[in-house]
PDB file of C-alpha atoms in Angstrom:
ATOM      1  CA  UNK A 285       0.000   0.000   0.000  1.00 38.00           C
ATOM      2  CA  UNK A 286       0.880   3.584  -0.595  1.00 40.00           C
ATOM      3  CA  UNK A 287      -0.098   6.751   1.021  1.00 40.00           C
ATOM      4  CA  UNK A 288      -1.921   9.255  -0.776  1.00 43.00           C
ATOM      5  CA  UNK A 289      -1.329  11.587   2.077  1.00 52.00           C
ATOM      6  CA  UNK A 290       1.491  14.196   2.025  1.00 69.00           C
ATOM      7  CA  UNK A 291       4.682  12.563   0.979  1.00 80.00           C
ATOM      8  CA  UNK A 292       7.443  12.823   4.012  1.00 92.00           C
ATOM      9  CA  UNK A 293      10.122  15.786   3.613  1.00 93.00           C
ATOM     10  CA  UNK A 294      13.241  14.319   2.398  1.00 95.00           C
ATOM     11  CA  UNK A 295      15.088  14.882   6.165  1.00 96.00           C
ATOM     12  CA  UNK A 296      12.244  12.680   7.699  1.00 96.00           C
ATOM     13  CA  UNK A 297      13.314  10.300   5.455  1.00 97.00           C
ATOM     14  CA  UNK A 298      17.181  10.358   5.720  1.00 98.00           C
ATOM     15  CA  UNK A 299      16.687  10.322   9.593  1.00 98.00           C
ATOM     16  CA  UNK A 300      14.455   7.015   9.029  1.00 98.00           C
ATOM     17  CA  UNK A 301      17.186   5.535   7.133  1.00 98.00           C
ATOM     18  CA  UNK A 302      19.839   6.336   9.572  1.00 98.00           C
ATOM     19  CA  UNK A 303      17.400   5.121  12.370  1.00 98.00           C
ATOM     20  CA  UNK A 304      17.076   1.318  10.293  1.00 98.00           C
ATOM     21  CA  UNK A 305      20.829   1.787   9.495  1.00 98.00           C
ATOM     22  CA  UNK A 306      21.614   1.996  13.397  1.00 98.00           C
ATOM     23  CA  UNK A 307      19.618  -0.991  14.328  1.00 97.00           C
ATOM     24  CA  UNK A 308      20.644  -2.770  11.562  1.00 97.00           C
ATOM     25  CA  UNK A 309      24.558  -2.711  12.744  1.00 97.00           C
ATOM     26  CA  UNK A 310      23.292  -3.175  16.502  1.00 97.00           C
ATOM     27  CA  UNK A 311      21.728  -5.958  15.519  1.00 94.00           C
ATOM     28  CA  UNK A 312      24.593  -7.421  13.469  1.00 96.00           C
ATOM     29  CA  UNK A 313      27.220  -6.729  15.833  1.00 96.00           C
ATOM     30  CA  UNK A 314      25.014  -8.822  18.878  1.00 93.00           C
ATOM     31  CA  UNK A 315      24.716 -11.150  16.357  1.00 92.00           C
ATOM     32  CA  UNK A 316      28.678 -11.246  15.922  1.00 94.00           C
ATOM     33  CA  UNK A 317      29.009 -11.454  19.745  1.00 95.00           C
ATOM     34  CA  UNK A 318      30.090  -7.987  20.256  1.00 96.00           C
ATOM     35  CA  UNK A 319      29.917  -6.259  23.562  1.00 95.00           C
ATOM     36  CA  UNK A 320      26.360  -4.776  24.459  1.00 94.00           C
ATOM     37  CA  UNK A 321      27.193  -0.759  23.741  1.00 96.00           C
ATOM     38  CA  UNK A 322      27.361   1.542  26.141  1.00 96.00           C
ATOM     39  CA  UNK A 323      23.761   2.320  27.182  1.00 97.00           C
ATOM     40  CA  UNK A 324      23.906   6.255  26.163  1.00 97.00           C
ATOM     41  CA  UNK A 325      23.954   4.828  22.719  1.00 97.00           C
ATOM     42  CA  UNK A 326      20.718   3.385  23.367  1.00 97.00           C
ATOM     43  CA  UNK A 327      19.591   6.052  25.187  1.00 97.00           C
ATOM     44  CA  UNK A 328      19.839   8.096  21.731  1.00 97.00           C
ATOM     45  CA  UNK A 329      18.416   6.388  19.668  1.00 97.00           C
ATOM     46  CA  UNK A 330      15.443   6.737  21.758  1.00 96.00           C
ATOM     47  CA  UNK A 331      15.806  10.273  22.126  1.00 95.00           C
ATOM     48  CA  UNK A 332      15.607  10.589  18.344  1.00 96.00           C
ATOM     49  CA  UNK A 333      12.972   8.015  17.439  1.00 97.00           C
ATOM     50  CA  UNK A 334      10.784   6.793  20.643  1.00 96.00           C
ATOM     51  CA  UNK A 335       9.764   3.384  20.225  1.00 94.00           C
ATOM     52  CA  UNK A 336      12.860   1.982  18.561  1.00 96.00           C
ATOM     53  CA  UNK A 337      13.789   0.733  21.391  1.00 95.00           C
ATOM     54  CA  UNK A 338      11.143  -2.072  20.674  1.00 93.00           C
ATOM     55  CA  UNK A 339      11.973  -2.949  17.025  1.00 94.00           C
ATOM     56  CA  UNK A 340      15.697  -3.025  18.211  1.00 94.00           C
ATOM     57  CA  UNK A 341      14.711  -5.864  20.249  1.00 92.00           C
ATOM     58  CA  UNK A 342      11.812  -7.106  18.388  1.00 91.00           C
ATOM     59  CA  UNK A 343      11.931  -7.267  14.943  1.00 93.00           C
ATOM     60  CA  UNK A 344      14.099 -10.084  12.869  1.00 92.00           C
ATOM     61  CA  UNK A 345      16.898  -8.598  10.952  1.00 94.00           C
ATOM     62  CA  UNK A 346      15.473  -9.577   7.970  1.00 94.00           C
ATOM     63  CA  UNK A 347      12.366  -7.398   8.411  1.00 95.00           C
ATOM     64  CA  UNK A 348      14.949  -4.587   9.603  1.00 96.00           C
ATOM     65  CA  UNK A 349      16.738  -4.529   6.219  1.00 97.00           C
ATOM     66  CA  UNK A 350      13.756  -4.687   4.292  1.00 97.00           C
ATOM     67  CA  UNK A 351      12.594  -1.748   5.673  1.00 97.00           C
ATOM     68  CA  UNK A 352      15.823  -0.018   5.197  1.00 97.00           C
ATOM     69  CA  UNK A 353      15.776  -0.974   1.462  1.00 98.00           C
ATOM     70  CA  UNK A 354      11.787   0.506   1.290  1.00 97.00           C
ATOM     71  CA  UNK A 355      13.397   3.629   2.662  1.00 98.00           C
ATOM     72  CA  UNK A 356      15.976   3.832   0.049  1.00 97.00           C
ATOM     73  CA  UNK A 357      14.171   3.474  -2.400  1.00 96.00           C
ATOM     74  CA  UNK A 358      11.679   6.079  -1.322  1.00 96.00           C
ATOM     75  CA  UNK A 359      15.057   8.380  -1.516  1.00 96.00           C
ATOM     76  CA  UNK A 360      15.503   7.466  -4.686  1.00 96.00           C
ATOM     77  CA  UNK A 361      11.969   8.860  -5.749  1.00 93.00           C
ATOM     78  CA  UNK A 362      10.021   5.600  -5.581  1.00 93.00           C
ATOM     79  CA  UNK A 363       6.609   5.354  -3.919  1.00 92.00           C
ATOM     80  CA  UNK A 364       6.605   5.856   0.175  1.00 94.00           C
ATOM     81  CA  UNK A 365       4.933   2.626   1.255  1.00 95.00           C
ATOM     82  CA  UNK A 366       1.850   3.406   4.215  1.00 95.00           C
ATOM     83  CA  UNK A 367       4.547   1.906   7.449  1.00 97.00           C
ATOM     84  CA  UNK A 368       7.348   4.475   6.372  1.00 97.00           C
ATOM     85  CA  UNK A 369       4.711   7.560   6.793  1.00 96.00           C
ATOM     86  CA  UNK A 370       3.050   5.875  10.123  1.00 97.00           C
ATOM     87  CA  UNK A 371       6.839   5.323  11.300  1.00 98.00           C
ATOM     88  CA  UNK A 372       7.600   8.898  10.974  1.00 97.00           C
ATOM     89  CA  UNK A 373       4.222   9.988  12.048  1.00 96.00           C
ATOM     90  CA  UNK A 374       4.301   7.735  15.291  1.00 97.00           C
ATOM     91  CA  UNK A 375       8.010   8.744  15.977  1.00 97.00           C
ATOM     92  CA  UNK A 376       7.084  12.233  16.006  1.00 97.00           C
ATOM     93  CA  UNK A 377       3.575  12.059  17.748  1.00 97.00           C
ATOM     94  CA  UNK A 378       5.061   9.481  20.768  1.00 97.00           C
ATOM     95  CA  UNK A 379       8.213  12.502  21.072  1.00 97.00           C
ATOM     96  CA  UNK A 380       5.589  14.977  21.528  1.00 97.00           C
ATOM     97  CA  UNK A 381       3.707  13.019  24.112  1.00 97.00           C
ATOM     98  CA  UNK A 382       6.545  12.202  26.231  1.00 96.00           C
ATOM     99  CA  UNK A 383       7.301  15.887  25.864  1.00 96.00           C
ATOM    100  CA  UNK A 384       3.940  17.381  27.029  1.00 96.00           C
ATOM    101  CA  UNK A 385       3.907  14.560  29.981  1.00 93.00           C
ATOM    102  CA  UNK A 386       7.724  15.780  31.388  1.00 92.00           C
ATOM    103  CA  UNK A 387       6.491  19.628  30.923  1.00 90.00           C
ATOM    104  CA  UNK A 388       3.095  18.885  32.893  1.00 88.00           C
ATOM    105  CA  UNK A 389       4.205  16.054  35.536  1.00 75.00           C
ATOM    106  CA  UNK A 390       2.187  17.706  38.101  1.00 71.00           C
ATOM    107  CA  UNK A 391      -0.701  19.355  35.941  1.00 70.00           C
ATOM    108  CA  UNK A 392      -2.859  16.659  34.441  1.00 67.00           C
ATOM    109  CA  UNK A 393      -5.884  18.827  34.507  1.00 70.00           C
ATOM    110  CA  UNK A 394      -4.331  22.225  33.285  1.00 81.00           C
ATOM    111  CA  UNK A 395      -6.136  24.886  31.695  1.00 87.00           C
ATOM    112  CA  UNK A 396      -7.282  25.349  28.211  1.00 89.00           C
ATOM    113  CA  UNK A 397      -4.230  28.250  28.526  1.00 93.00           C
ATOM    114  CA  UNK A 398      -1.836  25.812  29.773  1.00 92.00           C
ATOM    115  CA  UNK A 399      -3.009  23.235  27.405  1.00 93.00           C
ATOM    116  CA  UNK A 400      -2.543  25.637  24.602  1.00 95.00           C
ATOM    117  CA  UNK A 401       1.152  26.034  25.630  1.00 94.00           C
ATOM    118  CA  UNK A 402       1.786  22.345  25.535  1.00 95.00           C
ATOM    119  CA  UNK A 403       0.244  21.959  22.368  1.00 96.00           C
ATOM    120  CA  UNK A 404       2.769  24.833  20.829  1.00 97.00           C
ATOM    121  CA  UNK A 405       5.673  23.432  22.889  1.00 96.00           C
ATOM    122  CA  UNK A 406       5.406  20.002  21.753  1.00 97.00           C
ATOM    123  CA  UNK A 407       4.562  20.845  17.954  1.00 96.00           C
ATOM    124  CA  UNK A 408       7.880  22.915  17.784  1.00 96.00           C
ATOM    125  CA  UNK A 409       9.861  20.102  19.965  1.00 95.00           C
ATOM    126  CA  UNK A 410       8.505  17.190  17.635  1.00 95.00           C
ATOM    127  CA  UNK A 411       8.059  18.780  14.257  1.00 92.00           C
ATOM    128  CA  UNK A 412       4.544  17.858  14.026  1.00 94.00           C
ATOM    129  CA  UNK A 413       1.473  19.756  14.712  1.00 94.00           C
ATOM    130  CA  UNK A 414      -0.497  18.396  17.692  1.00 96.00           C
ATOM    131  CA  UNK A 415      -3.832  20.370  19.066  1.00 96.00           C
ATOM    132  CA  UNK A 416      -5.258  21.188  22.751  1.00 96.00           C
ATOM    133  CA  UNK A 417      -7.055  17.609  22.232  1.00 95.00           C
ATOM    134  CA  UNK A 418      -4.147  15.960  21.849  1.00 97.00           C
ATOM    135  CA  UNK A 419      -2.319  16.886  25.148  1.00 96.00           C
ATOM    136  CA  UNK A 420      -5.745  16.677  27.060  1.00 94.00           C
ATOM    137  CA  UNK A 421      -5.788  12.908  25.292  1.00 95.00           C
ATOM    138  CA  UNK A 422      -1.933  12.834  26.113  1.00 95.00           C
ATOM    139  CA  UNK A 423      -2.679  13.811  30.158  1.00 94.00           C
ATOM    140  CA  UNK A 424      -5.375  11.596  30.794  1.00 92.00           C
ATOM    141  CA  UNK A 425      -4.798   8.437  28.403  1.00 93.00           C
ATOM    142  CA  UNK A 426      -6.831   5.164  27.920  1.00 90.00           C
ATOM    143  CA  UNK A 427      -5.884   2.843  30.186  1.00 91.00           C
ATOM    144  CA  UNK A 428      -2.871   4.793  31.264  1.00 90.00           C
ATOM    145  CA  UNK A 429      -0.847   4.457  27.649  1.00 94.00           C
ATOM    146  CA  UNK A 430       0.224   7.362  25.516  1.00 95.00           C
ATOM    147  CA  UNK A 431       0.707   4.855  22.537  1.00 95.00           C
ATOM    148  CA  UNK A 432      -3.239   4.603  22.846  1.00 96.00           C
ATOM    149  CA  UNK A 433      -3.215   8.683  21.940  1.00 97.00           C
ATOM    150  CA  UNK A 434      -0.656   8.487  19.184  1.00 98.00           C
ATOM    151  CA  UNK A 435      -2.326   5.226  17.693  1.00 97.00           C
ATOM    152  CA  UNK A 436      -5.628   7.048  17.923  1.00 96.00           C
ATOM    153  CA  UNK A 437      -3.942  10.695  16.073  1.00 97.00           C
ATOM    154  CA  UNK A 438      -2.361   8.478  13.702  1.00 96.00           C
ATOM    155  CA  UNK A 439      -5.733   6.604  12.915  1.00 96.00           C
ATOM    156  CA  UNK A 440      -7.091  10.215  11.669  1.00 94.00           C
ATOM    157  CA  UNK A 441      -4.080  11.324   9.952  1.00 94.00           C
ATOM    158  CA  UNK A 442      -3.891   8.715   7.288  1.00 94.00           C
ATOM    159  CA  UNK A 443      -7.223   7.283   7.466  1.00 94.00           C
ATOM    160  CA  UNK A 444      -6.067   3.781   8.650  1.00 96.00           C
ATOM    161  CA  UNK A 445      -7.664   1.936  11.749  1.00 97.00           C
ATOM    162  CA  UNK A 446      -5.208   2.072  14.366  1.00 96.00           C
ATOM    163  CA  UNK A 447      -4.901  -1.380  14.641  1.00 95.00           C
ATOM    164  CA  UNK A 448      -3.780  -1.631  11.426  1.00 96.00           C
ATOM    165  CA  UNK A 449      -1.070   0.544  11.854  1.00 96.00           C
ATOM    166  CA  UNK A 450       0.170  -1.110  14.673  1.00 95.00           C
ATOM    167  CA  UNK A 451       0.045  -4.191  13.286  1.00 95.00           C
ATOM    168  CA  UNK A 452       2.392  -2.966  10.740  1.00 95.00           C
ATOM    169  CA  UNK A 453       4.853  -1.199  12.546  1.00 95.00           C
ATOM    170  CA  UNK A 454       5.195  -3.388  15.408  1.00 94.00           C
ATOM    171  CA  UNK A 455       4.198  -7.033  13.735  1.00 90.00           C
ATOM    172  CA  UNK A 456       6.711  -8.975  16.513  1.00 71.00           C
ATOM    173  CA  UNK A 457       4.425  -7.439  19.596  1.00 54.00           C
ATOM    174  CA  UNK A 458       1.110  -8.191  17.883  1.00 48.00           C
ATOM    175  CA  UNK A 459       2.536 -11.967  18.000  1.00 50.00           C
ATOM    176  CA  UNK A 460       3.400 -11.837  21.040  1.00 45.00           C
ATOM    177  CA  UNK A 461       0.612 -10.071  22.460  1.00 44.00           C
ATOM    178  CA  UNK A 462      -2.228 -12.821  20.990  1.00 45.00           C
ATOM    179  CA  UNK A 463       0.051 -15.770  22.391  1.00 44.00           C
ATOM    180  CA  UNK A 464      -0.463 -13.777  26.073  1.00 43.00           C
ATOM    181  CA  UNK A 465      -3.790 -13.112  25.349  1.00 46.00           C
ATOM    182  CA  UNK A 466      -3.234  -9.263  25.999  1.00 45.00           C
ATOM    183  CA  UNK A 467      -3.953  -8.284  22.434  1.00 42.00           C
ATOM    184  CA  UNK A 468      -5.661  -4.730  23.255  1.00 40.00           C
ATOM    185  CA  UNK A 469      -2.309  -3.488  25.618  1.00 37.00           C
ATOM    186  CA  UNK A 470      -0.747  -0.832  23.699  1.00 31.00           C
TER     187      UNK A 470
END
């Protein structure tokens, strides 16, 4: 599938690559039997992209290199398949979450003014527009998860059900999460 949608700036798309480039050699050096790095390393890689984390430990290599090669070829001009627009969408959305949670650790039920100021604050820190709704959504999540919020924005950004685009960017948790039986945790 393709996105209709806006295509991703060309930066968004080099930092993707780098991101998939990263885990890629993490990956292949573990495999190797290299030392574990030093954890600031990991520490900014999820700085830059929240949630990597996860595919770093979750998805097979294999799926890791194909989605560096999908990238590449999107800088090459080629179509930007629906995951590399979520990815970028989801990495920016989950950094402006964690941002409007550390700026408001003690004011979950701020004002409509205070909410206003998290919304511009987290837009400029993330690079992606997010609304008074959002940090209200972001304050006072379902069932305590800010993935939840980003799932849900995400949802009505491309017109995909969330589930889908979970499914999609995280397809090593959705296994694991039906052989638990805790398919709905986000």
């Amino acid at each position: 599938m393709v996105v209709k949608a806006e295509r991703p700036s060309h930066e968004a798309l080099v930092a993707l690559e780098g991101k998939y480039a990263e885990i890629a050699e993490l990956r292949r050096a573990r495999d190797r039997g290299e030392p574990i790095p030093e954890k600031a390393v990991f520490k900014a890689l999820a700085e830059r992209f929240p949630g990597a984390l996860c595919e770093l430990d979750t998805l097979p290599l294999d799926v890791v290199d194909a989605r560096l090669e999908a990238i590449r070829s999107a800088l090459a001009g080629g179509g930007i398949e629906a995951w590399i627009a979520w990815m970028i969408g989801y990495h920016a959305l989950l950094r402006a979450s964690l941002r409007i949670r550390i700026r408001a650790v003690r004011d979950r039920s701020c004002s409509d003014e205070r909410a206003g100021e998290l919304a511009k604050d987290a837009s400029m820190h993330a690079g992606i527009e997010v609304d008074v709704a959002f940090v209200r959504a972001t304050l006072r999540p379902p069932a305590g998860r800010i993935a939840a919020v980003v799932y849900m924005r995400l949802e009505a950004l491309f017109d995909a059900p969330a589930s889908a685009i979970r499914a999609a960017l995280f397809p090593r948790l959705r296994d694991r999460r039906a052989a638990s039986g805790d398919e709905q945790a986000w």
